[in-house]
């Protein structure tokens, strides 16, 4: 092991906010979900060419000195990336791709609202949306972060710390709203985000706080043929690994190499 990515899932697990039934085994005993390092040995039937290769891996419990991981969960690291940079890529890109492409089927010209878009994970979500030629509306928590998004080509940026973002979205869209919301904000911000969905909109919830707090949500907000998806990549990777990887091995490897070379 050379570097381990820190995810909000780990923070919740370490502070007791992630309920015991959130995963098959207690998450606080398996901290770390993405990592980068060097392959030191391989099991029977695995190509020995992997030995001494710099790789990134997605597996629970990787906050350790060594980890054993299935070969279909490792990907070669692009030469220009450090171990630390590589360890921060897989979960963010996999979550964004699964949410926006697989579930939401985001199309060119559609409007998507991405919250907290200036952070490491947030910017990866924006990158996926840009690759789909979508019209991005984003939020960020400070003027510095909002300016950063403007410089990266995001034209419509609002304050993620004020509920006024919902009025701003409606104004920017002429009252229609957005086709897709990728949400990570809790409580009243979640409710306001649903309120800006256009007819036939898709709401993608990647936050865990309201899910495990069993926060009530009125179904009236989904009345216009809207869809609500709750996304947990840790569970998806364990229960539907092929879906989490984005399909067959060659396609997943291609996606990783494209993402890591940016």
PDB file of C-alpha atoms in Angstrom:
ATOM      1  CA  UNK A   1       0.000   0.000   0.000  1.00  0.00           C
ATOM      2  CA  UNK A   2       1.209   3.490  -0.878  1.00  0.00           C
ATOM      3  CA  UNK A   3      -1.901   5.703  -0.538  1.00  0.00           C
ATOM      4  CA  UNK A   4      -5.544   5.362   0.536  1.00  0.00           C
ATOM      5  CA  UNK A   5      -8.436   7.613  -0.459  1.00  0.00           C
ATOM      6  CA  UNK A   6     -10.590   9.046   2.335  1.00  0.00           C
ATOM      7  CA  UNK A   7     -14.315   8.942   1.601  1.00  0.00           C
ATOM      8  CA  UNK A   8     -17.260  10.364   3.529  1.00  0.00           C
ATOM      9  CA  UNK A   9     -18.295   6.756   4.122  1.00  0.00           C
ATOM     10  CA  UNK A  10     -15.138   6.323   6.227  1.00  0.00           C
ATOM     11  CA  UNK A  11     -15.794   9.513   8.188  1.00  0.00           C
ATOM     12  CA  UNK A  12     -19.347   8.381   8.982  1.00  0.00           C
ATOM     13  CA  UNK A  13     -18.111   4.922   9.983  1.00  0.00           C
ATOM     14  CA  UNK A  14     -15.381   6.262  12.265  1.00  0.00           C
ATOM     15  CA  UNK A  15     -17.725   8.710  14.013  1.00  0.00           C
ATOM     16  CA  UNK A  16     -20.574   6.242  14.492  1.00  0.00           C
ATOM     17  CA  UNK A  17     -22.956   7.865  12.006  1.00  0.00           C
ATOM     18  CA  UNK A  18     -23.049   4.832   9.710  1.00  0.00           C
ATOM     19  CA  UNK A  19     -25.469   2.292  11.131  1.00  0.00           C
ATOM     20  CA  UNK A  20     -24.266  -1.295  11.749  1.00  0.00           C
ATOM     21  CA  UNK A  21     -26.583  -2.663   9.046  1.00  0.00           C
ATOM     22  CA  UNK A  22     -25.290  -0.266   6.392  1.00  0.00           C
ATOM     23  CA  UNK A  23     -22.843  -2.924   5.172  1.00  0.00           C
ATOM     24  CA  UNK A  24     -22.486  -6.683   5.563  1.00  0.00           C
ATOM     25  CA  UNK A  25     -19.670  -6.154   8.098  1.00  0.00           C
ATOM     26  CA  UNK A  26     -19.152  -3.186  10.435  1.00  0.00           C
ATOM     27  CA  UNK A  27     -17.691  -0.426   8.264  1.00  0.00           C
ATOM     28  CA  UNK A  28     -15.541   0.984  11.086  1.00  0.00           C
ATOM     29  CA  UNK A  29     -13.576  -2.278  11.037  1.00  0.00           C
ATOM     30  CA  UNK A  30     -12.959  -1.954   7.303  1.00  0.00           C
ATOM     31  CA  UNK A  31     -11.948   1.664   6.791  1.00  0.00           C
ATOM     32  CA  UNK A  32     -10.707   2.658   3.372  1.00  0.00           C
ATOM     33  CA  UNK A  33     -12.444   1.820   0.100  1.00  0.00           C
ATOM     34  CA  UNK A  34      -9.971   2.875  -2.603  1.00  0.00           C
ATOM     35  CA  UNK A  35      -6.207   2.680  -2.629  1.00  0.00           C
ATOM     36  CA  UNK A  36      -3.044   2.683  -4.692  1.00  0.00           C
ATOM     37  CA  UNK A  37       0.088   0.608  -4.371  1.00  0.00           C
ATOM     38  CA  UNK A  38       2.350  -2.020  -5.926  1.00  0.00           C
ATOM     39  CA  UNK A  39       1.385  -5.650  -6.575  1.00  0.00           C
ATOM     40  CA  UNK A  40       3.730  -7.829  -4.507  1.00  0.00           C
ATOM     41  CA  UNK A  41       2.266 -11.271  -5.284  1.00  0.00           C
ATOM     42  CA  UNK A  42      -0.529 -12.947  -7.239  1.00  0.00           C
ATOM     43  CA  UNK A  43      -2.690 -15.967  -6.619  1.00  0.00           C
ATOM     44  CA  UNK A  44      -3.142 -19.068  -8.733  1.00  0.00           C
ATOM     45  CA  UNK A  45      -4.415 -18.367 -12.237  1.00  0.00           C
ATOM     46  CA  UNK A  46      -3.568 -14.646 -12.152  1.00  0.00           C
ATOM     47  CA  UNK A  47      -1.196 -13.190 -14.762  1.00  0.00           C
ATOM     48  CA  UNK A  48       2.224 -12.808 -13.123  1.00  0.00           C
ATOM     49  CA  UNK A  49       2.764  -9.726 -15.253  1.00  0.00           C
ATOM     50  CA  UNK A  50       0.866  -7.800 -12.574  1.00  0.00           C
ATOM     51  CA  UNK A  51       3.742  -8.264 -10.095  1.00  0.00           C
ATOM     52  CA  UNK A  52       5.599  -4.991  -9.386  1.00  0.00           C
ATOM     53  CA  UNK A  53       2.959  -3.019 -11.315  1.00  0.00           C
ATOM     54  CA  UNK A  54       1.653   0.280  -9.922  1.00  0.00           C
ATOM     55  CA  UNK A  55      -2.103  -0.166  -9.524  1.00  0.00           C
ATOM     56  CA  UNK A  56      -5.206   1.379  -8.020  1.00  0.00           C
ATOM     57  CA  UNK A  57      -7.781  -0.861  -6.351  1.00  0.00           C
ATOM     58  CA  UNK A  58     -11.333  -0.614  -5.042  1.00  0.00           C
ATOM     59  CA  UNK A  59     -11.867  -2.764  -1.960  1.00  0.00           C
ATOM     60  CA  UNK A  60     -13.082  -2.251   1.625  1.00  0.00           C
ATOM     61  CA  UNK A  61     -10.589  -2.391   4.470  1.00  0.00           C
ATOM     62  CA  UNK A  62      -7.669  -0.998   2.506  1.00  0.00           C
ATOM     63  CA  UNK A  63      -6.500   1.371   5.257  1.00  0.00           C
ATOM     64  CA  UNK A  64      -3.726  -1.101   6.008  1.00  0.00           C
ATOM     65  CA  UNK A  65      -0.129  -1.922   5.158  1.00  0.00           C
ATOM     66  CA  UNK A  66      -1.146  -4.708   2.752  1.00  0.00           C
ATOM     67  CA  UNK A  67      -4.411  -5.884   1.215  1.00  0.00           C
ATOM     68  CA  UNK A  68      -5.547  -8.883  -0.841  1.00  0.00           C
ATOM     69  CA  UNK A  69      -7.918  -7.877  -3.637  1.00  0.00           C
ATOM     70  CA  UNK A  70      -9.572  -9.616  -6.593  1.00  0.00           C
ATOM     71  CA  UNK A  71      -7.753  -9.013  -9.873  1.00  0.00           C
ATOM     72  CA  UNK A  72     -10.867  -7.555 -11.483  1.00  0.00           C
ATOM     73  CA  UNK A  73     -10.757  -4.735  -8.907  1.00  0.00           C
ATOM     74  CA  UNK A  74      -7.302  -3.445  -9.882  1.00  0.00           C
ATOM     75  CA  UNK A  75      -6.293  -1.095 -12.687  1.00  0.00           C
ATOM     76  CA  UNK A  76      -2.879   0.066 -13.875  1.00  0.00           C
ATOM     77  CA  UNK A  77      -1.963   3.615 -12.871  1.00  0.00           C
ATOM     78  CA  UNK A  78      -1.092   6.052 -15.642  1.00  0.00           C
ATOM     79  CA  UNK A  79       2.604   6.940 -15.570  1.00  0.00           C
ATOM     80  CA  UNK A  80       2.006  10.635 -14.877  1.00  0.00           C
ATOM     81  CA  UNK A  81      -0.114  10.039 -11.743  1.00  0.00           C
ATOM     82  CA  UNK A  82       1.265   9.808  -8.215  1.00  0.00           C
ATOM     83  CA  UNK A  83      -0.028   7.133  -5.852  1.00  0.00           C
ATOM     84  CA  UNK A  84      -1.884   9.789  -3.829  1.00  0.00           C
ATOM     85  CA  UNK A  85      -3.615  11.235  -6.902  1.00  0.00           C
ATOM     86  CA  UNK A  86      -4.529   7.787  -8.223  1.00  0.00           C
ATOM     87  CA  UNK A  87      -6.070   6.712  -4.902  1.00  0.00           C
ATOM     88  CA  UNK A  88      -8.514   9.628  -5.090  1.00  0.00           C
ATOM     89  CA  UNK A  89      -9.905   8.758  -8.532  1.00  0.00           C
ATOM     90  CA  UNK A  90     -11.876   5.440  -8.616  1.00  0.00           C
ATOM     91  CA  UNK A  91     -14.825   5.980  -6.255  1.00  0.00           C
ATOM     92  CA  UNK A  92     -15.517   9.539  -7.377  1.00  0.00           C
ATOM     93  CA  UNK A  93     -15.505   8.676 -11.081  1.00  0.00           C
ATOM     94  CA  UNK A  94     -17.344   5.366 -10.632  1.00  0.00           C
ATOM     95  CA  UNK A  95     -20.081   7.043  -8.590  1.00  0.00           C
ATOM     96  CA  UNK A  96     -20.459   9.905 -11.053  1.00  0.00           C
ATOM     97  CA  UNK A  97     -20.532   7.605 -14.096  1.00  0.00           C
ATOM     98  CA  UNK A  98     -22.991   5.151 -12.523  1.00  0.00           C
ATOM     99  CA  UNK A  99     -25.279   7.979 -11.384  1.00  0.00           C
ATOM    100  CA  UNK A 100     -25.262  10.226 -14.431  1.00  0.00           C
ATOM    101  CA  UNK A 101     -24.737   7.764 -17.281  1.00  0.00           C
ATOM    102  CA  UNK A 102     -26.096   4.400 -16.107  1.00  0.00           C
ATOM    103  CA  UNK A 103     -29.062   5.539 -14.010  1.00  0.00           C
ATOM    104  CA  UNK A 104     -29.956   9.041 -15.200  1.00  0.00           C
ATOM    105  CA  UNK A 105     -29.049   8.364 -18.875  1.00  0.00           C
ATOM    106  CA  UNK A 106     -27.965  11.995 -19.104  1.00  0.00           C
ATOM    107  CA  UNK A 107     -28.171  13.236 -22.686  1.00  0.00           C
ATOM    108  CA  UNK A 108     -26.620  16.105 -24.590  1.00  0.00           C
ATOM    109  CA  UNK A 109     -28.435  19.361 -23.955  1.00  0.00           C
ATOM    110  CA  UNK A 110     -30.152  18.227 -20.758  1.00  0.00           C
ATOM    111  CA  UNK A 111     -29.785  20.365 -17.663  1.00  0.00           C
ATOM    112  CA  UNK A 112     -28.127  18.846 -14.604  1.00  0.00           C
ATOM    113  CA  UNK A 113     -27.747  20.371 -11.132  1.00  0.00           C
ATOM    114  CA  UNK A 114     -24.585  19.223  -9.344  1.00  0.00           C
ATOM    115  CA  UNK A 115     -24.134  20.191  -5.701  1.00  0.00           C
ATOM    116  CA  UNK A 116     -20.748  20.906  -4.089  1.00  0.00           C
ATOM    117  CA  UNK A 117     -19.245  20.786  -7.564  1.00  0.00           C
ATOM    118  CA  UNK A 118     -15.896  22.398  -6.754  1.00  0.00           C
ATOM    119  CA  UNK A 119     -14.556  19.637  -4.503  1.00  0.00           C
ATOM    120  CA  UNK A 120     -12.511  16.685  -5.746  1.00  0.00           C
ATOM    121  CA  UNK A 121     -15.547  14.431  -6.065  1.00  0.00           C
ATOM    122  CA  UNK A 122     -17.764  17.274  -7.234  1.00  0.00           C
ATOM    123  CA  UNK A 123     -15.467  18.217 -10.067  1.00  0.00           C
ATOM    124  CA  UNK A 124     -15.347  14.617 -11.277  1.00  0.00           C
ATOM    125  CA  UNK A 125     -19.149  14.656 -11.456  1.00  0.00           C
ATOM    126  CA  UNK A 126     -18.944  17.837 -13.500  1.00  0.00           C
ATOM    127  CA  UNK A 127     -16.381  16.225 -15.807  1.00  0.00           C
ATOM    128  CA  UNK A 128     -18.732  13.322 -16.523  1.00  0.00           C
ATOM    129  CA  UNK A 129     -21.591  15.751 -17.205  1.00  0.00           C
ATOM    130  CA  UNK A 130     -19.398  17.801 -19.531  1.00  0.00           C
ATOM    131  CA  UNK A 131     -18.401  14.629 -21.386  1.00  0.00           C
ATOM    132  CA  UNK A 132     -22.132  14.020 -21.986  1.00  0.00           C
ATOM    133  CA  UNK A 133     -22.481  17.594 -23.357  1.00  0.00           C
ATOM    134  CA  UNK A 134     -25.021  18.443 -20.662  1.00  0.00           C
ATOM    135  CA  UNK A 135     -25.832  21.975 -19.513  1.00  0.00           C
ATOM    136  CA  UNK A 136     -24.410  22.171 -15.983  1.00  0.00           C
ATOM    137  CA  UNK A 137     -25.835  24.180 -13.107  1.00  0.00           C
ATOM    138  CA  UNK A 138     -23.699  23.868  -9.999  1.00  0.00           C
ATOM    139  CA  UNK A 139     -23.403  24.952  -6.389  1.00  0.00           C
ATOM    140  CA  UNK A 140     -20.335  25.633  -4.265  1.00  0.00           C
ATOM    141  CA  UNK A 141     -19.821  26.861  -0.725  1.00  0.00           C
ATOM    142  CA  UNK A 142     -17.578  29.894  -1.200  1.00  0.00           C
ATOM    143  CA  UNK A 143     -16.880  32.640  -3.704  1.00  0.00           C
ATOM    144  CA  UNK A 144     -13.418  31.188  -4.290  1.00  0.00           C
ATOM    145  CA  UNK A 145     -14.904  27.809  -5.203  1.00  0.00           C
ATOM    146  CA  UNK A 146     -17.562  29.381  -7.388  1.00  0.00           C
ATOM    147  CA  UNK A 147     -14.883  31.354  -9.242  1.00  0.00           C
ATOM    148  CA  UNK A 148     -12.954  28.139  -9.765  1.00  0.00           C
ATOM    149  CA  UNK A 149     -15.981  26.551 -11.424  1.00  0.00           C
ATOM    150  CA  UNK A 150     -16.460  29.575 -13.683  1.00  0.00           C
ATOM    151  CA  UNK A 151     -12.844  29.209 -14.784  1.00  0.00           C
ATOM    152  CA  UNK A 152     -13.464  25.539 -15.554  1.00  0.00           C
ATOM    153  CA  UNK A 153     -16.275  26.430 -17.924  1.00  0.00           C
ATOM    154  CA  UNK A 154     -19.356  26.044 -15.684  1.00  0.00           C
ATOM    155  CA  UNK A 155     -21.538  29.054 -16.507  1.00  0.00           C
ATOM    156  CA  UNK A 156     -24.273  28.779 -13.861  1.00  0.00           C
ATOM    157  CA  UNK A 157     -22.937  28.553 -10.294  1.00  0.00           C
ATOM    158  CA  UNK A 158     -24.902  29.200  -7.083  1.00  0.00           C
ATOM    159  CA  UNK A 159     -24.344  29.161  -3.316  1.00  0.00           C
ATOM    160  CA  UNK A 160     -24.577  25.675  -1.770  1.00  0.00           C
ATOM    161  CA  UNK A 161     -24.952  27.161   1.711  1.00  0.00           C
ATOM    162  CA  UNK A 162     -28.164  29.029   0.952  1.00  0.00           C
ATOM    163  CA  UNK A 163     -31.585  27.638   0.075  1.00  0.00           C
ATOM    164  CA  UNK A 164     -31.873  30.495  -2.413  1.00  0.00           C
ATOM    165  CA  UNK A 165     -30.141  28.254  -4.954  1.00  0.00           C
ATOM    166  CA  UNK A 166     -33.559  26.766  -5.792  1.00  0.00           C
ATOM    167  CA  UNK A 167     -34.966  30.153  -6.822  1.00  0.00           C
ATOM    168  CA  UNK A 168     -31.787  30.816  -8.808  1.00  0.00           C
ATOM    169  CA  UNK A 169     -32.182  27.503 -10.676  1.00  0.00           C
ATOM    170  CA  UNK A 170     -35.810  28.235 -11.533  1.00  0.00           C
ATOM    171  CA  UNK A 171     -34.845  31.710 -12.756  1.00  0.00           C
ATOM    172  CA  UNK A 172     -32.000  30.407 -14.919  1.00  0.00           C
ATOM    173  CA  UNK A 173     -34.239  27.743 -16.464  1.00  0.00           C
ATOM    174  CA  UNK A 174     -37.248  29.986 -17.057  1.00  0.00           C
ATOM    175  CA  UNK A 175     -39.216  28.131 -14.401  1.00  0.00           C
ATOM    176  CA  UNK A 176     -38.826  24.708 -16.043  1.00  0.00           C
ATOM    177  CA  UNK A 177     -36.216  23.283 -13.674  1.00  0.00           C
ATOM    178  CA  UNK A 178     -33.518  20.707 -14.393  1.00  0.00           C
ATOM    179  CA  UNK A 179     -33.675  17.237 -15.898  1.00  0.00           C
ATOM    180  CA  UNK A 180     -31.243  15.686 -13.420  1.00  0.00           C
ATOM    181  CA  UNK A 181     -30.120  16.498  -9.861  1.00  0.00           C
ATOM    182  CA  UNK A 182     -26.994  14.904  -8.405  1.00  0.00           C
ATOM    183  CA  UNK A 183     -27.430  15.581  -4.705  1.00  0.00           C
ATOM    184  CA  UNK A 184     -25.124  15.300  -1.721  1.00  0.00           C
ATOM    185  CA  UNK A 185     -26.712  17.931   0.545  1.00  0.00           C
ATOM    186  CA  UNK A 186     -28.928  16.897   3.498  1.00  0.00           C
ATOM    187  CA  UNK A 187     -32.172  18.053   5.054  1.00  0.00           C
ATOM    188  CA  UNK A 188     -33.908  21.116   3.648  1.00  0.00           C
ATOM    189  CA  UNK A 189     -31.358  21.301   0.822  1.00  0.00           C
ATOM    190  CA  UNK A 190     -32.481  17.880  -0.401  1.00  0.00           C
ATOM    191  CA  UNK A 191     -36.124  18.956  -0.395  1.00  0.00           C
ATOM    192  CA  UNK A 192     -35.326  22.169  -2.250  1.00  0.00           C
ATOM    193  CA  UNK A 193     -33.306  20.183  -4.791  1.00  0.00           C
ATOM    194  CA  UNK A 194     -36.236  17.906  -5.557  1.00  0.00           C
ATOM    195  CA  UNK A 195     -38.433  20.967  -5.995  1.00  0.00           C
ATOM    196  CA  UNK A 196     -36.405  22.108  -9.037  1.00  0.00           C
ATOM    197  CA  UNK A 197     -36.860  18.838 -10.981  1.00  0.00           C
ATOM    198  CA  UNK A 198     -38.508  19.277 -14.357  1.00  0.00           C
ATOM    199  CA  UNK A 199     -41.223  16.860 -15.509  1.00  0.00           C
ATOM    200  CA  UNK A 200     -39.665  13.442 -16.056  1.00  0.00           C
ATOM    201  CA  UNK A 201     -36.633  14.452 -13.994  1.00  0.00           C
ATOM    202  CA  UNK A 202     -34.228  12.081 -12.269  1.00  0.00           C
ATOM    203  CA  UNK A 203     -33.012  12.682  -8.713  1.00  0.00           C
ATOM    204  CA  UNK A 204     -29.757  10.966  -7.733  1.00  0.00           C
ATOM    205  CA  UNK A 205     -29.018  10.852  -3.999  1.00  0.00           C
ATOM    206  CA  UNK A 206     -25.405   9.998  -3.165  1.00  0.00           C
ATOM    207  CA  UNK A 207     -25.491  11.308   0.399  1.00  0.00           C
ATOM    208  CA  UNK A 208     -25.958   8.866   3.272  1.00  0.00           C
ATOM    209  CA  UNK A 209     -27.009  11.089   6.152  1.00  0.00           C
ATOM    210  CA  UNK A 210     -30.739  11.330   5.370  1.00  0.00           C
ATOM    211  CA  UNK A 211     -30.939   7.713   4.207  1.00  0.00           C
ATOM    212  CA  UNK A 212     -29.654   6.240   7.465  1.00  0.00           C
ATOM    213  CA  UNK A 213     -31.466   8.821   9.591  1.00  0.00           C
ATOM    214  CA  UNK A 214     -34.698   7.611   7.921  1.00  0.00           C
ATOM    215  CA  UNK A 215     -35.620  11.210   7.120  1.00  0.00           C
ATOM    216  CA  UNK A 216     -39.226  11.525   5.839  1.00  0.00           C
ATOM    217  CA  UNK A 217     -39.695  12.634   2.244  1.00  0.00           C
ATOM    218  CA  UNK A 218     -43.054  13.633   0.833  1.00  0.00           C
ATOM    219  CA  UNK A 219     -43.900  11.860  -2.415  1.00  0.00           C
ATOM    220  CA  UNK A 220     -45.715  14.932  -3.717  1.00  0.00           C
ATOM    221  CA  UNK A 221     -42.340  16.220  -4.904  1.00  0.00           C
ATOM    222  CA  UNK A 222     -42.110  13.299  -7.362  1.00  0.00           C
ATOM    223  CA  UNK A 223     -45.567  13.782  -8.861  1.00  0.00           C
ATOM    224  CA  UNK A 224     -44.413  14.815 -12.347  1.00  0.00           C
ATOM    225  CA  UNK A 225     -43.105  11.403 -13.419  1.00  0.00           C
ATOM    226  CA  UNK A 226     -39.872  11.963 -11.515  1.00  0.00           C
ATOM    227  CA  UNK A 227     -37.508   9.156 -10.505  1.00  0.00           C
ATOM    228  CA  UNK A 228     -35.559   8.940  -7.228  1.00  0.00           C
ATOM    229  CA  UNK A 229     -32.368   6.872  -6.990  1.00  0.00           C
ATOM    230  CA  UNK A 230     -30.466   6.252  -3.755  1.00  0.00           C
ATOM    231  CA  UNK A 231     -26.862   5.303  -4.554  1.00  0.00           C
ATOM    232  CA  UNK A 232     -24.416   3.447  -2.310  1.00  0.00           C
ATOM    233  CA  UNK A 233     -21.297   2.442  -4.238  1.00  0.00           C
ATOM    234  CA  UNK A 234     -19.951   0.280  -1.392  1.00  0.00           C
ATOM    235  CA  UNK A 235     -23.046  -1.928  -1.480  1.00  0.00           C
ATOM    236  CA  UNK A 236     -23.134  -1.910  -5.259  1.00  0.00           C
ATOM    237  CA  UNK A 237     -19.528  -3.067  -5.480  1.00  0.00           C
ATOM    238  CA  UNK A 238     -20.251  -5.932  -3.100  1.00  0.00           C
ATOM    239  CA  UNK A 239     -23.624  -7.024  -4.484  1.00  0.00           C
ATOM    240  CA  UNK A 240     -23.395  -6.104  -8.191  1.00  0.00           C
ATOM    241  CA  UNK A 241     -19.672  -5.749  -8.990  1.00  0.00           C
ATOM    242  CA  UNK A 242     -20.110  -5.843 -12.774  1.00  0.00           C
ATOM    243  CA  UNK A 243     -22.541  -2.923 -12.575  1.00  0.00           C
ATOM    244  CA  UNK A 244     -20.218  -0.920 -10.334  1.00  0.00           C
ATOM    245  CA  UNK A 245     -17.333  -1.465 -12.753  1.00  0.00           C
ATOM    246  CA  UNK A 246     -19.379  -0.240 -15.699  1.00  0.00           C
ATOM    247  CA  UNK A 247     -19.535  -3.505 -17.618  1.00  0.00           C
ATOM    248  CA  UNK A 248     -16.898  -5.888 -18.864  1.00  0.00           C
ATOM    249  CA  UNK A 249     -13.242  -5.731 -17.862  1.00  0.00           C
ATOM    250  CA  UNK A 250     -11.978  -4.172 -21.097  1.00  0.00           C
ATOM    251  CA  UNK A 251     -14.514  -1.364 -20.927  1.00  0.00           C
ATOM    252  CA  UNK A 252     -13.779  -0.692 -17.269  1.00  0.00           C
ATOM    253  CA  UNK A 253     -10.052  -0.648 -17.954  1.00  0.00           C
ATOM    254  CA  UNK A 254     -10.578   1.768 -20.814  1.00  0.00           C
ATOM    255  CA  UNK A 255     -12.671   4.083 -18.638  1.00  0.00           C
ATOM    256  CA  UNK A 256     -10.020   4.049 -15.928  1.00  0.00           C
ATOM    257  CA  UNK A 257      -7.173   4.802 -18.314  1.00  0.00           C
ATOM    258  CA  UNK A 258      -9.129   7.662 -19.864  1.00  0.00           C
ATOM    259  CA  UNK A 259      -9.931   9.121 -16.454  1.00  0.00           C
ATOM    260  CA  UNK A 260      -6.417   8.697 -15.071  1.00  0.00           C
ATOM    261  CA  UNK A 261      -4.757  10.347 -18.050  1.00  0.00           C
ATOM    262  CA  UNK A 262      -6.668  13.615 -17.623  1.00  0.00           C
TER     263      UNK A 262
END
